[in-house]
Coordinates of C-alpha atoms and ligand atoms in Angstrom, one line a residue:
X1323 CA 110.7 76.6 43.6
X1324 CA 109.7 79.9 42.2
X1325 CA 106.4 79.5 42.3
X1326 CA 107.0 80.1 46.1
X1327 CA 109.7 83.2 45.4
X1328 CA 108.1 86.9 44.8
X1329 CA 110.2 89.5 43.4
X1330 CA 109.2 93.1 44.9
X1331 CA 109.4 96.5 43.1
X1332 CA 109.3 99.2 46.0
X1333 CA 108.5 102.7 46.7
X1334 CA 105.1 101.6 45.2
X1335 CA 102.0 104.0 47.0
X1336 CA 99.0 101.1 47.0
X1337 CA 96.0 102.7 45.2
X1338 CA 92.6 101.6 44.1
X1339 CA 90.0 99.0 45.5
X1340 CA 90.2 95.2 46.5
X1341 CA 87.4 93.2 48.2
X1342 CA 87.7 91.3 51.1
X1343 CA 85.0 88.1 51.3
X1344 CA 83.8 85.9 54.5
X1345 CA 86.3 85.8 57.3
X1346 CA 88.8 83.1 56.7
X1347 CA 88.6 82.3 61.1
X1348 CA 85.2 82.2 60.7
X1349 CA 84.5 79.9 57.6
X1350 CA 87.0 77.1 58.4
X1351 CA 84.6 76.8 61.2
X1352 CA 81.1 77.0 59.7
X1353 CA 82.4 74.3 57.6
X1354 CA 83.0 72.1 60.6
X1355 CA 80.0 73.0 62.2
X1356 CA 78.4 71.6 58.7
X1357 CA 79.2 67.8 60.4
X1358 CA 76.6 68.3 62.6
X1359 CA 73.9 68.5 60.8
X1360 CA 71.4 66.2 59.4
X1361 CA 70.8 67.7 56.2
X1362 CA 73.2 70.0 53.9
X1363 CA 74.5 72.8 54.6
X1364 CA 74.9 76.2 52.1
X1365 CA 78.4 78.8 53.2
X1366 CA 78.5 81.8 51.3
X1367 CA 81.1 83.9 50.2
X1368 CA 84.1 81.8 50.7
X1369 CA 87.4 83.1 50.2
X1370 CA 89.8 80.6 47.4
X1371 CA 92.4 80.0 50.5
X1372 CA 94.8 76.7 51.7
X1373 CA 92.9 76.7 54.9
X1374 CA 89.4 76.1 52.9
X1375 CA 90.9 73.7 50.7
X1376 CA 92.6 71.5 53.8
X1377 CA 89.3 71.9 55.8
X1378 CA 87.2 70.5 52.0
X1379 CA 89.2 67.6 52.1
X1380 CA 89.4 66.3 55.8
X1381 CA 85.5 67.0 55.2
X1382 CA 85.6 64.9 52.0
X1383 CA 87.4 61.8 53.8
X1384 CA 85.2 61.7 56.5
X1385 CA 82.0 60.9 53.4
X1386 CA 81.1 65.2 53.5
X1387 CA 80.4 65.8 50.1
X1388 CA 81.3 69.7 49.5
X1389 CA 80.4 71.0 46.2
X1390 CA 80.4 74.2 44.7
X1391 CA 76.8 76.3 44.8
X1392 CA 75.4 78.1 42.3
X1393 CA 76.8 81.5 43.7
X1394 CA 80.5 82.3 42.9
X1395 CA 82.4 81.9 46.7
X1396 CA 79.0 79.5 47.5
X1397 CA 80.0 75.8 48.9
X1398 CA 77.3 73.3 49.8
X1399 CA 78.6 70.8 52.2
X1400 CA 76.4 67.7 52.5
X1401 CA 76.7 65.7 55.7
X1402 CA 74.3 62.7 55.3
X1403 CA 76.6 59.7 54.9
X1404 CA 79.7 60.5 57.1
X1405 CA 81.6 57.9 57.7
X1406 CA 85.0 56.9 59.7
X1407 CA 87.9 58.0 57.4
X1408 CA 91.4 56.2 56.6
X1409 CA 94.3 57.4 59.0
X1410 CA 96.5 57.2 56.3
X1411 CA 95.1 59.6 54.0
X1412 CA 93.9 61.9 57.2
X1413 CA 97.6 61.9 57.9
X1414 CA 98.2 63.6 54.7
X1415 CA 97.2 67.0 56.2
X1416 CA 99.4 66.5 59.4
X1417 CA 101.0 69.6 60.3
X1418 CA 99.0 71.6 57.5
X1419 CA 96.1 73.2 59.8
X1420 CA 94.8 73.5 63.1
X1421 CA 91.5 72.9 62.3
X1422 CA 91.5 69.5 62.8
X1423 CA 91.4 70.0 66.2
X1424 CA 87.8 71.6 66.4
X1425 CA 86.3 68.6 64.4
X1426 CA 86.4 66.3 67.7
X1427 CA 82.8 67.2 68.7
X1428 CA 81.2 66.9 66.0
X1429 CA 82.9 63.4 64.9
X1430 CA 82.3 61.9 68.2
X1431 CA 78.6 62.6 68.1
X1432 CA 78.3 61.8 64.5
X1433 CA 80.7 58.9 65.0
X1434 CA 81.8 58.1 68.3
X1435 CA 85.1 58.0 67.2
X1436 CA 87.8 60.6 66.0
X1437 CA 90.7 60.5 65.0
X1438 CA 93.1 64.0 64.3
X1439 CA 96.3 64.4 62.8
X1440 CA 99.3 66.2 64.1
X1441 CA 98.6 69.8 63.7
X1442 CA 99.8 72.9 61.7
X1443 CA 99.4 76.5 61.4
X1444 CA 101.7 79.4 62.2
X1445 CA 104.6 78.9 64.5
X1446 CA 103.8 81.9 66.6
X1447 CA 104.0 80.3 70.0
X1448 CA 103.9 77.1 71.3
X1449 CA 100.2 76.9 71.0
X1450 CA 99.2 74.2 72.8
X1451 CA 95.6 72.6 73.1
X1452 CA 95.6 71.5 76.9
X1453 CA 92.2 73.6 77.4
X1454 CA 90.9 72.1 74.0
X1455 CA 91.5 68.2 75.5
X1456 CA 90.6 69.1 79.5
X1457 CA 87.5 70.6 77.7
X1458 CA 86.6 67.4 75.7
X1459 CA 87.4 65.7 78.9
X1460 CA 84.9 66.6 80.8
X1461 CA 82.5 66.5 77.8
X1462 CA 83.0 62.5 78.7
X1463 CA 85.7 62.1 75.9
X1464 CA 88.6 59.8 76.0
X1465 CA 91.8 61.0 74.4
X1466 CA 94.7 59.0 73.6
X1467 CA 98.0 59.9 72.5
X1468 CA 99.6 58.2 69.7
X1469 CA 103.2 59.3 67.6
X1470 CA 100.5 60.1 64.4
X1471 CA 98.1 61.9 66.0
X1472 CA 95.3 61.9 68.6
X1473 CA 92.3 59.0 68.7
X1474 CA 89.0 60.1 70.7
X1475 CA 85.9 57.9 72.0
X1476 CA 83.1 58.5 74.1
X1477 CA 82.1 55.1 75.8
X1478 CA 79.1 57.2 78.0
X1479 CA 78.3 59.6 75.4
X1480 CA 78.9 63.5 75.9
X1481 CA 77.1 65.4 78.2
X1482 CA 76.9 69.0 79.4
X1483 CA 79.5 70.3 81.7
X1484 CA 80.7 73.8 83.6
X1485 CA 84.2 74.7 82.3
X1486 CA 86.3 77.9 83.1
X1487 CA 88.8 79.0 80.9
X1488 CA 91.9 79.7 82.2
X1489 CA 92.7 82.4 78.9
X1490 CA 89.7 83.3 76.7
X1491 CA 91.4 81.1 74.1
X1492 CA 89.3 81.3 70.8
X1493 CA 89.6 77.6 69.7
X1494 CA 89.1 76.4 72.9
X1495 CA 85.9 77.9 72.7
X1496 CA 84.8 77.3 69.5
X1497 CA 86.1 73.1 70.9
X1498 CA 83.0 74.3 73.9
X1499 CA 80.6 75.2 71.4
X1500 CA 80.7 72.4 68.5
X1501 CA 80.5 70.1 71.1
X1502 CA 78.0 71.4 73.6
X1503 CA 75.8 71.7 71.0
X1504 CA 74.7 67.9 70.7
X1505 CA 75.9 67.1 74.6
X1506 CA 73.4 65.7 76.6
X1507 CA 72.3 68.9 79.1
X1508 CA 73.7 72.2 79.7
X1509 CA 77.1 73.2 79.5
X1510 CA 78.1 76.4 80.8
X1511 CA 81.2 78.0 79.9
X1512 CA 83.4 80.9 81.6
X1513 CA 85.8 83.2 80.2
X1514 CA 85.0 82.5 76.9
X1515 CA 86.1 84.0 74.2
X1516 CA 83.8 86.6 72.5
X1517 CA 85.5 87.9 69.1
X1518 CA 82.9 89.1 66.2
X1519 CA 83.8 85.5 64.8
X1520 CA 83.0 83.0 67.7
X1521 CA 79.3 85.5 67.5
X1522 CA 79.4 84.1 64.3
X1523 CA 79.8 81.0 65.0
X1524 CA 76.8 80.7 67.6
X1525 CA 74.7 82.6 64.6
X1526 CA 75.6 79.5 62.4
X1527 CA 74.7 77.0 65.0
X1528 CA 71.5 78.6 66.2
X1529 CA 70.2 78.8 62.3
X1530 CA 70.9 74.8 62.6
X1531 CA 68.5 74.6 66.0
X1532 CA 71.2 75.1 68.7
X1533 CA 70.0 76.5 71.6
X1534 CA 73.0 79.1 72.8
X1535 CA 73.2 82.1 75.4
X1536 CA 76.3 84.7 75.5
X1537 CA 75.3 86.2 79.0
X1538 CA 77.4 89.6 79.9
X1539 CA 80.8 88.8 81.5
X1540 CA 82.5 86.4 78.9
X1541 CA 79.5 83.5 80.0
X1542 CA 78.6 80.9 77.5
X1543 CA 75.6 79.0 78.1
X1544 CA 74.4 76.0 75.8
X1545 CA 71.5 73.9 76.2
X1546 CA 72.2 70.6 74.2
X1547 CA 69.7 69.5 71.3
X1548 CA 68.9 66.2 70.3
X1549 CA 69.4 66.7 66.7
X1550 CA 71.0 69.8 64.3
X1551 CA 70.2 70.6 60.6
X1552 CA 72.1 72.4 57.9
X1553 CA 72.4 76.0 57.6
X1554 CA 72.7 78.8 54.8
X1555 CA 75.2 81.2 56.2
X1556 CA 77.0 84.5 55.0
X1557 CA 79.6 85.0 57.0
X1558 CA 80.9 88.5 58.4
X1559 CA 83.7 89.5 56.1
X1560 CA 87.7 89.1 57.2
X1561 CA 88.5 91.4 59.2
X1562 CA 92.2 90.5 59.5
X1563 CA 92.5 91.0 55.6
X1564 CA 90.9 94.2 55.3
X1565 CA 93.0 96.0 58.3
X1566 CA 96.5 94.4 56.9
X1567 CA 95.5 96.4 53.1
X1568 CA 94.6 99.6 55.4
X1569 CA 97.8 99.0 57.1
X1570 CA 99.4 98.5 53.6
X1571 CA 97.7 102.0 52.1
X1572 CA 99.1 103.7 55.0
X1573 CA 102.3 102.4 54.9
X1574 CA 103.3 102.7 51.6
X1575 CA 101.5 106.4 51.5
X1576 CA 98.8 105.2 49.4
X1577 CA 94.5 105.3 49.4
X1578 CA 92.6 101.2 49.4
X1579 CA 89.4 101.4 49.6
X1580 CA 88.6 97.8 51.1
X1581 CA 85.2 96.4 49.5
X1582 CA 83.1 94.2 52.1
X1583 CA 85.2 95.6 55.3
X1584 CA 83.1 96.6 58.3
X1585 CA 83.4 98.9 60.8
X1586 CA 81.4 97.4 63.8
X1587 CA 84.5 94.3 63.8
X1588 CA 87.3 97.0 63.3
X1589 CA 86.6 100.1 66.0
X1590 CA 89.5 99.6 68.0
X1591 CA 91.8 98.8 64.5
X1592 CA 90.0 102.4 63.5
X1593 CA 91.2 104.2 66.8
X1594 CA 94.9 103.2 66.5
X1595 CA 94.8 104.5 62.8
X1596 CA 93.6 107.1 63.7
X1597 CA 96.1 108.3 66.4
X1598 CA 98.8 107.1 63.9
X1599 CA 97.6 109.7 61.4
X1600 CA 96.0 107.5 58.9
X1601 CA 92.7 109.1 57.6
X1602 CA 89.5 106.4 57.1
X1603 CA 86.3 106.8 55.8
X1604 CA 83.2 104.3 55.9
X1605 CA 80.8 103.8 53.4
X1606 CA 78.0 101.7 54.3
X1607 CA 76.9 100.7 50.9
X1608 CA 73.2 100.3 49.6
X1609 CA 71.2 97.7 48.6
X1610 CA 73.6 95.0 47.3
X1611 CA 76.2 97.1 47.6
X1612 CA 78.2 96.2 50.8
X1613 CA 80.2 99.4 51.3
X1614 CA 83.8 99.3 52.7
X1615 CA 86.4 101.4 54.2
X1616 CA 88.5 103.3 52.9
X1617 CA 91.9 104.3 54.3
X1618 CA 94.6 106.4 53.4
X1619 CA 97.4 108.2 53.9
X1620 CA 97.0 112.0 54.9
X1621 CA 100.3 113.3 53.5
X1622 CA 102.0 114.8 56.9
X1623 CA 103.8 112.9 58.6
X1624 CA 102.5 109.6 60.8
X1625 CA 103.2 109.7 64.8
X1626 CA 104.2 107.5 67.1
X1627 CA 102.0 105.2 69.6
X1628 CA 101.9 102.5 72.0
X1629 CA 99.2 99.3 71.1
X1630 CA 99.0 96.5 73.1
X1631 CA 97.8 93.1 71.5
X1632 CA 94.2 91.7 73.6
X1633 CA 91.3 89.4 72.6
X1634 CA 88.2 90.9 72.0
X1635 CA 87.5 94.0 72.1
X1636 CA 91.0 94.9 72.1
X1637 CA 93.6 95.2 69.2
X1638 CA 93.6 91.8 67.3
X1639 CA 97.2 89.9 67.5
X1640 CA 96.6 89.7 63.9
X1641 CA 96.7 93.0 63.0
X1642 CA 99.9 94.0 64.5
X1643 CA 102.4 92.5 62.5
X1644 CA 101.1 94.9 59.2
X1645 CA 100.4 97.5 62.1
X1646 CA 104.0 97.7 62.9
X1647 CA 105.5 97.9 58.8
X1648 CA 103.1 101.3 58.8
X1649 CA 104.9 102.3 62.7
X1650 CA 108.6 102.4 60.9
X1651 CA 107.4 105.2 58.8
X1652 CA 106.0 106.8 62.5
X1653 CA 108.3 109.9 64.1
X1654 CA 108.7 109.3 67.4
X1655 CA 109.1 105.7 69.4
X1656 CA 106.4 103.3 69.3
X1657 CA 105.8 100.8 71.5
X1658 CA 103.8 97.1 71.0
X1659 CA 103.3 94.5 73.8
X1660 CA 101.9 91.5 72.3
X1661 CA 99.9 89.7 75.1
X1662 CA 98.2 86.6 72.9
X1663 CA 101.3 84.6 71.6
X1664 CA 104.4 84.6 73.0
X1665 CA 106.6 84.4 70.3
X1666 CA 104.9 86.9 67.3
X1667 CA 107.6 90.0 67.2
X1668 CA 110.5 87.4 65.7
X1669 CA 109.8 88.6 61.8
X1670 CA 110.6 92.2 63.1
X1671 CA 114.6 91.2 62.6
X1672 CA 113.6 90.8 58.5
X1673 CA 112.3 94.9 58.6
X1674 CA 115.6 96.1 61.0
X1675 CA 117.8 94.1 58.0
X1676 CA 115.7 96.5 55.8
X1677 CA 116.4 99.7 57.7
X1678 CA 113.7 99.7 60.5
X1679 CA 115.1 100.6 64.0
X1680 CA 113.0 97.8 66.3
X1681 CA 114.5 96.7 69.6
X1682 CA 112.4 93.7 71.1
X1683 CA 112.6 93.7 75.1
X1684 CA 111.4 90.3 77.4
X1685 CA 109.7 92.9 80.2
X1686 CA 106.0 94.2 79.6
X1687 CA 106.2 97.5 78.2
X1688 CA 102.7 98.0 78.0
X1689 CA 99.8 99.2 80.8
X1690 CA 99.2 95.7 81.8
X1691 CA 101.4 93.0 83.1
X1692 CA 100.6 89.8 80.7
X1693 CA 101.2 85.9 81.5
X1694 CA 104.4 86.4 79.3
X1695 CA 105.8 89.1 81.7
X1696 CA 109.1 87.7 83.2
X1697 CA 109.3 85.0 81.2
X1698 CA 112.0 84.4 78.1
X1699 CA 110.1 85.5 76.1
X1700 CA 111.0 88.8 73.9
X1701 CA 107.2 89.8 73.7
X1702 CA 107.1 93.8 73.8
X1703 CA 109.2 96.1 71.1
X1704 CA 110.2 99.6 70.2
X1705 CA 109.9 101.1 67.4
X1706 CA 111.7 104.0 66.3
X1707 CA 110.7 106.1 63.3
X1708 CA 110.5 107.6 60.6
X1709 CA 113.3 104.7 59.0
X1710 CA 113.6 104.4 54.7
X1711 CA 113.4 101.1 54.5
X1712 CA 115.6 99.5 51.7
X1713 CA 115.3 96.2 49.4
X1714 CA 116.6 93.2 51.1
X1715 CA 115.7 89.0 50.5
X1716 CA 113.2 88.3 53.0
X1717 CA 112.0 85.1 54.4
X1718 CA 108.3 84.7 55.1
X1719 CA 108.4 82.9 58.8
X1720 CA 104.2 82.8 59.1
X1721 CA 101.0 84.1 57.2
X1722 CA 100.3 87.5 59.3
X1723 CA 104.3 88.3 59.2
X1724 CA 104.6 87.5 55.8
X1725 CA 101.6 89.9 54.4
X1726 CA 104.1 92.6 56.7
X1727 CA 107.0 91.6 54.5
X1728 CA 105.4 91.8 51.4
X1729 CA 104.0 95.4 53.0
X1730 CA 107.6 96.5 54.0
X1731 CA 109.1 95.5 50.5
X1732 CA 106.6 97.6 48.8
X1733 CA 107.0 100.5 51.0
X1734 CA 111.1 100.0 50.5
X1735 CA 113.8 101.3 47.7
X1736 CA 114.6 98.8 45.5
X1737 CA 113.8 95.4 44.6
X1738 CA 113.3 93.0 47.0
X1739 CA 112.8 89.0 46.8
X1740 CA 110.6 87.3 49.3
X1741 CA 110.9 84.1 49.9
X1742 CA 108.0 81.4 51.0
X1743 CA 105.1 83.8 49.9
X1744 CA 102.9 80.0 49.3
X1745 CA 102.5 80.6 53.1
X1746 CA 100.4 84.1 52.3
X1747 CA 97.5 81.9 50.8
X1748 CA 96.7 80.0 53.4
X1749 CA 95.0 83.0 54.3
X1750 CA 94.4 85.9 51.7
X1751 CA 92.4 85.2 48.6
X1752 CA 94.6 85.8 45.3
X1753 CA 96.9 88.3 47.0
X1754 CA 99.2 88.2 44.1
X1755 CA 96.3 89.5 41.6
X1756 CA 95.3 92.0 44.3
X1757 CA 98.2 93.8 44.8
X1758 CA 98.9 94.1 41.4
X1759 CA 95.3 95.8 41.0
X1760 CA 96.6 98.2 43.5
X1761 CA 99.2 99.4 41.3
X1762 CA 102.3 96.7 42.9
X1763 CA 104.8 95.9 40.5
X1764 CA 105.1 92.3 42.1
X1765 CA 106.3 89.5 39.5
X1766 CA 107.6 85.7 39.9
X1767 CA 111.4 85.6 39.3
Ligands
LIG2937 N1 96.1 78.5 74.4 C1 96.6 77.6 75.4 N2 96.0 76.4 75.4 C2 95.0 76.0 74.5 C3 94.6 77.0 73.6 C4 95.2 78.2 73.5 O1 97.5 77.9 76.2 O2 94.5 74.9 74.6 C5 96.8 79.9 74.3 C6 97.6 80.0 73.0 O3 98.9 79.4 73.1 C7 97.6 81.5 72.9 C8 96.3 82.0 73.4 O4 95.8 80.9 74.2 O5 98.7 82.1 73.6 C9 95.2 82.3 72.4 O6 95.0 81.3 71.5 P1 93.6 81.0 70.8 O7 93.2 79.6 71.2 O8 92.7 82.1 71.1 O9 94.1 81.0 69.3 P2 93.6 80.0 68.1 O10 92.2 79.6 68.3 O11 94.6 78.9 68.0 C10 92.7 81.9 66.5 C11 93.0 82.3 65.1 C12 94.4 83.0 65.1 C13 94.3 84.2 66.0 C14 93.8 83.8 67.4 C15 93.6 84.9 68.4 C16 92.0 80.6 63.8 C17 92.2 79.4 62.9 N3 93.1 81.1 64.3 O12 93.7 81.0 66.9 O13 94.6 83.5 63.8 O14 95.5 84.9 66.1 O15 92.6 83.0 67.4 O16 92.6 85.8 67.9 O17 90.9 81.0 64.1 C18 95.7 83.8 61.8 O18 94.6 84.0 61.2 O19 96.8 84.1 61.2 C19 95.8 83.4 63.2 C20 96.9 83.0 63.8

């Protein structure tokens, strides 16, 4: 299919300005969070991605009307008649999301019933969703298995609970929070998981009368209502987006600035690019004017570092992969230790067939021992630098890796052809138009 096949001109500096809108883990979400209310809701800003359009139509067979507003980006999700929806056309969007997952909660309050399709998203681990369903257990929830998908009910109702997390997992979190929210009584939760997007999330839920508390020390404390309403919500823009184009300015030695990216959600993104040798400068914008970042490439040459992967505050999972295209053009040997998923260095074989010199080890090679340490999996790599990187046919394996490819192929001799790039929308808006504003010479086969 060529639609799904991009051909690659390389040695290609990215230069000018893209705009990056709400944050794609952040608006899946709010759209869920939209079930729960008793009136419609308003999002703002919404990025044209896969993962929008999945989330619209589970919505859509479960009687949510979602409509566009009168903004451009706005979507009006209307709640009032939801109904139960038909397996087989739920079944449909089996393996194409994990979103699913999240809508539980809110179905069995609004329903007392759920059912959830197998699910999807990248195949960066084994990502299970044991703290999702031991979570939803002691909500009150029945789960049962079935080959097609999962079938909830809540014969008592769902009321407030104390839950530790054993990882600060972000959607088991998010599971806590669209749940507790109508539960009858408190629910406490530890070791939660605080990224600027789960803040979001609680800033959505409180505008539709949820009562939530995020004490010091990764505490989560809800106190359940009896009854939500819709929202209007702009969310905070995608931070994941807007450091993979700084990581693309810096690796292909050009100068984005990225509309709508802000600095608060990107300090410790900021800090590495900074020790690399990227330059960045923040614009706070005006009035409507939202500012940006922009980033560059200072001309010398980059240097080598060590970054280790952490959930929040630390350096994103999702920003490594582009992170590491920009660390091939580095002199010196840089290090990575991915601690979130077990399995995310495996696209780094596609950038050594293009020249880069990365070794992946199984040990811990950063500060802190991780639950991965000792196990088989090959979770820490070297990178040595500078390497040219030349043209090669590439393989997109999963969204994050396959922005990196697209990254390496510009920042490479020759023409390369990357395969699956279908995979990139799932999470960034009109990629193909964007990059070509930035000067790409990027064309379908
Ligand atoms: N985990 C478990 N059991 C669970 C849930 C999670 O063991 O029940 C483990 C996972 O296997 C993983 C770790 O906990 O090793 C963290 O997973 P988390 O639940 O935090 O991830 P997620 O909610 O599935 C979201 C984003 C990811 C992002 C991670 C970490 C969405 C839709 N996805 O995933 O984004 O990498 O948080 O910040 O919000 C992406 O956008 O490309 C992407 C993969």
């Amino acid at each position: 299919m060529t639609d799904d096949v991009l051909v690659v001109h390389g040695d290609t500096p990215l230069r000018g300005e893209v705009r990056v809108r709400g944050a794609k883990n952040l608006v899946s979400k709010a759209m869920v969070a939209a079930l729960l209310g008793d009136c419609p809701s308003r999002l703002l800003d919404v990025p044209r991605i896969r993962d929008v359009e999945v989330v619209s139509d589970m919505l859509e067979l479960h009687g949510v009307r979602v409509s566009p507003g009168k903004e451009p980006g706005e979507l009006r999700l209307d709640p009032t008649n939801v109904e139960r929806a038909n397996v087989d056309e739920l079944n449909v969007h089996a393996g194409s999301s994990r979103i699913p997952i999240l809508m539980c909660g809110p179905l069995l309050h609004r329903l007392g019933h759920a059912f959830i399709p197998d699910l999807g998203g990248c195949h960066i681990g084994d990502r299970p969703i044991d703290f999702h369903l031991s979570a939803l257990r002691q909500f009150g929830a029945v789960v049962e298995k079935s080959p097609q998908g999962l079938s909830l009910t809540a014969p008592a109702g769902l009321h407030g609970t104390k839950f530790e997390l054993p990882y600060p997992s972000v959607g088991a979190t998010e599971q806590v929070l669209l749940t507790a929210v109508l539960a009858d009584g408190v629910t406490e939760v530890r070791n939660a998981a605080v990224e600027p997007e789960i803040i979001d999330l609680i800033c959505v839920l409180q505008k539709m009368g949820a009562v939530i508390k995020v004490h010091t020390d990764r505490v989560i404390e809800i106190e359940g209502v009896r009854s939500l309403s819709g929202y209007a919500h702009r969310p905070i823009p995608d931070r994941i987006e807007a450091a993979s184009w700084g990581a693309a300015a810096l690796a292909t030695g050009g100068d984005v600035f990225v509309r709508g990216a802000r600095q608060a959600d990107m300090m410790t993104f900021l800090n590495l690019f900074r020790a690399v040798g990227g330059r960045f400068e923040v614009d706070d914008g005006s009035g409507v004017d939202s500012g940006g970042i922009r980033f560059w490439h200072p001309g010398e040459e980059l240097t080598a570092v060590a970054l280790e992967t952490d959930v929040h505050p630390g350096f994103m999972t999702d920003w490594q992969q582009p992170m590491v295209v920009a660390l091939t053009q580095a002199r010196g040997l840089s290090i990575v230790h991915e601690t979130v998923y077990e399995r995310r260095l495996g696209y780094t074989e596609e950038l050594c067939s293009m020249g880069a010199t990365i070794q992946v080890y199984r040990e811990c090679l950063g500060g802190t021992p991780c639950r991965f340490g000792r196990r088989n999996f090959k979770h820490s790599a070297v990178i040595a630098g500078p390497s040219k990187l030349h043209a090669a046919d590439l393989r997109i394996p999963d969204l994050r890796a396959g922005f990196s490819h697209l990254i390496a192929a510009l920042a490479a001799e020759g023409t390369s052809t990357v395969y699956g790039v279908s995979l990139i929308s799932r999470g960034y808006e009109d990629f193909e138009a964007k990059l070509t504003g930035l000067g790409a010479h990027v064309g379908r086969p």
